Tab-separated table of C-alpha atoms in Angstrom:
chain	number	residue	atom	x	y	z
A	1	MET	CA	127.287	-15.783	156.570
A	2	ALA	CA	128.111	-19.471	156.226
A	3	ARG	CA	127.338	-21.748	159.125
A	4	PRO	CA	130.514	-22.851	160.957
A	5	THR	CA	131.734	-26.374	160.281
A	6	PRO	CA	132.009	-28.916	163.112
A	7	GLU	CA	135.764	-28.328	163.097
A	8	GLU	CA	135.290	-24.542	163.388
A	9	LEU	CA	132.847	-25.045	166.248
A	10	GLU	CA	135.285	-27.258	168.141
A	11	ALA	CA	138.076	-24.734	167.530
A	12	ALA	CA	135.860	-22.087	169.175
A	13	ARG	CA	135.894	-23.933	172.525
A	14	ASP	CA	137.136	-21.635	175.327
A	15	LEU	CA	137.101	-18.541	173.088
A	16	LEU	CA	135.566	-15.299	174.319
A	17	VAL	CA	132.757	-13.309	172.710
A	18	PRO	CA	133.134	-9.540	173.162
A	19	ASP	CA	130.498	-7.865	175.298
A	20	VAL	CA	128.063	-5.386	173.787
A	21	LEU	CA	128.234	-2.556	176.328
A	22	ALA	CA	127.697	1.133	176.921
A	23	ASP	CA	127.426	3.287	180.033
A	24	GLY	CA	123.992	3.786	181.549
A	25	LEU	CA	122.066	1.098	179.658
A	26	ASP	CA	118.449	0.464	180.549
A	27	VAL	CA	119.023	-3.321	180.579
A	28	LEU	CA	122.242	-5.305	180.491
A	29	PHE	CA	121.299	-8.855	179.484
A	30	CYS	CA	123.581	-11.529	180.845
A	31	GLY	CA	123.765	-15.009	179.370
A	32	ILE	CA	125.205	-18.015	181.154
A	33	ASN	CA	128.214	-18.354	178.834
A	34	PRO	CA	128.757	-18.346	175.077
A	35	GLY	CA	128.025	-21.515	173.177
A	36	LEU	CA	130.360	-22.734	170.473
A	37	MET	CA	128.223	-21.191	167.706
A	38	SER	CA	128.444	-17.811	169.443
A	39	ALA	CA	132.198	-18.122	169.867
A	40	ALA	CA	132.685	-19.212	166.256
A	41	THR	CA	130.622	-16.298	164.901
A	42	GLY	CA	131.479	-13.681	167.542
A	43	HIS	CA	127.751	-13.059	168.112
A	44	HIS	CA	125.812	-13.629	171.323
A	45	PHE	CA	122.922	-16.120	171.295
A	46	ALA	CA	123.906	-17.210	167.766
A	47	ARG	CA	122.666	-20.804	167.828
A	48	PRO	CA	119.662	-21.043	165.471
A	49	GLY	CA	117.423	-22.657	168.116
A	50	ASN	CA	118.136	-19.989	170.729
A	51	ARG	CA	115.078	-17.828	171.365
A	52	PHE	CA	116.808	-14.703	172.716
A	53	TRP	CA	116.464	-12.604	169.554
A	54	PRO	CA	112.847	-13.617	168.792
A	55	VAL	CA	111.874	-13.023	172.445
A	56	LEU	CA	113.617	-9.641	172.532
A	57	TYR	CA	111.422	-8.553	169.623
A	58	ALA	CA	108.218	-10.286	170.822
A	59	SER	CA	108.527	-8.585	174.220
A	60	GLY	CA	108.895	-5.119	172.686
A	61	PHE	CA	112.553	-4.440	173.447
A	62	THR	CA	113.384	-4.019	169.745
A	63	PRO	CA	111.209	-2.718	166.880
A	64	ARG	CA	112.055	-5.744	164.723
A	65	ARG	CA	113.692	-9.114	165.124
A	66	LEU	CA	117.433	-8.586	165.041
A	67	HIS	CA	119.876	-11.156	163.721
A	68	PRO	CA	122.746	-12.015	166.083
A	69	SER	CA	125.103	-10.241	163.651
A	70	GLU	CA	123.197	-7.025	164.423
A	71	GLN	CA	124.016	-7.135	168.145
A	72	HIS	CA	125.967	-3.873	167.732
A	73	LEU	CA	122.588	-2.102	167.355
A	74	LEU	CA	121.474	-2.981	170.895
A	75	PRO	CA	122.956	0.062	172.674
A	76	GLN	CA	120.780	2.375	170.551
A	77	TYR	CA	117.804	0.661	172.238
A	78	GLY	CA	119.404	1.030	175.687
A	79	LEU	CA	120.413	-2.643	175.763
A	80	GLY	CA	123.639	-4.613	176.087
A	81	ILE	CA	124.850	-8.209	176.446
A	82	THR	CA	127.469	-9.925	178.578
A	83	ASN	CA	127.838	-13.372	180.179
A	84	VAL	CA	128.295	-14.733	183.690
A	85	VAL	CA	131.165	-16.933	182.469
A	86	ALA	CA	133.168	-15.630	179.520
A	87	ARG	CA	134.578	-18.841	178.045
A	88	ALA	CA	132.699	-20.758	175.375
A	89	THR	CA	131.586	-24.347	175.877
A	90	ALA	CA	129.317	-26.742	174.023
A	91	ARG	CA	127.017	-26.951	177.071
A	92	ALA	CA	126.626	-24.919	180.239
A	93	ASP	CA	127.005	-28.077	182.344
A	94	GLU	CA	130.701	-28.097	181.362
A	95	LEU	CA	131.198	-25.142	183.734
A	96	ILE	CA	132.011	-25.569	187.413
A	97	ASP	CA	130.521	-23.631	190.317
A	98	GLU	CA	133.784	-21.767	190.932
A	99	GLU	CA	133.582	-20.324	187.395
A	100	PHE	CA	130.079	-19.072	188.142
A	101	ARG	CA	131.138	-17.521	191.450
A	102	GLU	CA	134.155	-15.806	189.843
A	103	GLY	CA	131.945	-14.717	186.954
A	104	GLY	CA	129.492	-13.226	189.442
A	105	ARG	CA	132.307	-11.282	191.101
A	106	LEU	CA	133.496	-9.922	187.742
A	107	LEU	CA	129.921	-9.151	186.727
A	108	VAL	CA	129.446	-7.048	189.865
A	109	GLU	CA	132.564	-5.044	188.940
A	110	LYS	CA	131.262	-4.548	185.386
A	111	VAL	CA	127.837	-3.427	186.618
A	112	GLU	CA	129.368	-1.036	189.164
A	113	ARG	CA	131.404	0.527	186.361
A	114	LEU	CA	128.640	0.736	183.719
A	115	ARG	CA	125.634	1.329	186.007
A	116	PRO	CA	122.802	-0.110	183.897
A	117	ARG	CA	119.326	0.386	185.345
A	118	TRP	CA	118.697	-3.383	185.248
A	119	LEU	CA	120.910	-6.464	185.067
A	120	ALA	CA	118.869	-9.283	183.506
A	121	VAL	CA	120.436	-12.711	184.017
A	122	ALA	CA	119.039	-15.190	181.472
A	123	GLY	CA	119.181	-18.366	183.520
A	124	VAL	CA	117.988	-18.476	187.122
A	125	THR	CA	120.270	-21.396	188.012
A	126	ALA	CA	123.302	-19.453	186.803
A	127	TYR	CA	122.127	-16.458	188.837
A	128	ARG	CA	121.690	-18.610	191.951
A	129	THR	CA	125.209	-20.022	191.677
A	130	ALA	CA	126.957	-16.785	190.661
A	131	PHE	CA	125.367	-14.748	193.443
A	132	GLY	CA	124.942	-17.414	196.121
A	133	ASP	CA	121.153	-16.980	196.224
A	134	LYS	CA	119.742	-20.512	196.280
A	135	LYS	CA	116.147	-19.286	196.675
A	136	ALA	CA	116.075	-16.924	193.692
A	137	ARG	CA	113.104	-17.269	191.355
A	138	ILE	CA	112.326	-15.873	187.928
A	139	GLY	CA	111.501	-12.166	188.203
A	140	PRO	CA	112.877	-9.145	190.020
A	141	GLN	CA	115.348	-9.868	192.813
A	142	GLU	CA	115.707	-8.094	196.155
A	143	ARG	CA	119.457	-7.818	195.709
A	144	THR	CA	120.865	-4.788	193.917
A	145	ILE	CA	124.337	-3.853	192.710
A	146	GLY	CA	124.605	-0.226	193.720
A	147	THR	CA	121.532	1.332	192.100
A	148	THR	CA	121.219	-1.456	189.502
A	149	ARG	CA	118.223	-3.722	190.007
A	150	ILE	CA	118.444	-7.401	189.040
A	151	TRP	CA	115.910	-9.547	187.172
A	152	ALA	CA	116.317	-13.308	186.707
A	153	LEU	CA	114.950	-14.412	183.343
A	154	PRO	CA	114.355	-17.864	181.906
A	155	ASN	CA	117.218	-19.225	179.836
A	156	PRO	CA	116.286	-18.641	176.151
A	157	SER	CA	118.025	-21.824	174.993
A	158	GLY	CA	115.862	-24.002	172.798
A	159	LEU	CA	116.641	-26.771	175.311
A	160	ASN	CA	114.622	-24.956	177.998
A	161	ALA	CA	111.298	-26.638	177.214
A	162	HIS	CA	109.649	-25.375	180.414
A	163	TRP	CA	109.193	-21.977	178.782
A	164	SER	CA	107.452	-21.458	175.457
A	165	LEU	CA	108.319	-18.527	173.222
A	166	ALA	CA	105.072	-16.845	174.310
A	167	THR	CA	105.561	-17.292	178.068
A	168	MET	CA	109.193	-16.248	177.771
A	169	ALA	CA	108.135	-13.111	175.859
A	170	GLU	CA	105.659	-12.329	178.663
A	171	GLU	CA	108.438	-12.484	181.274
A	172	PHE	CA	110.811	-10.388	179.162
A	173	GLY	CA	107.881	-7.995	178.652
A	174	ARG	CA	107.458	-7.628	182.411
A	175	LEU	CA	111.108	-6.585	182.592
A	176	ARG	CA	110.665	-4.171	179.664
A	177	GLU	CA	107.722	-2.535	181.442
A	178	ALA	CA	109.719	-2.222	184.663
A	179	ALA	CA	112.699	-0.792	182.762
A	180	SER	CA	110.503	1.778	181.013
A	181	ASP	CA	108.861	2.957	184.247
A	182	GLY	CA	111.750	5.326	184.823
A	183	GLY	CA	112.356	4.244	188.413
A	184	ARG	CA	115.183	2.139	189.693
């Protein structure tokens, strides 16, 4: 697959990337919003520097490192992907708080319908804004959506220098262990 041109990336602004969903997933991963590379390719976490796919493998969620174009395989591992805000932007800071709050409301509806065991929001700041929980920290949250538990994960963007690939894989691994415990 050829890398999108700058013109194709700009044309992807505000486009939507279809969710990867199924009923009763173990973990529904939730990004902040699609970047332009994701919108141009139609694949979540498609930017080459994004660490989502390497971390998913390193933490044991998948038996091998998947390419973003293989996102359709996730439900066979009990996994799915959505976003807090659906529209694509070059940077998350182009979004306004109202978009996060509305995205949180829509995300609750989606989770109530699909009933995953865990909702894993990759970006604690996005989680805080979408759900009005200013004190949220990385890790499991007290809040639930019905029987779905929530885990705030570090943002896998390559721009998130506070988390190395190894420490991010450890946190994702904690979630994987919790999701495989069988309890809600």
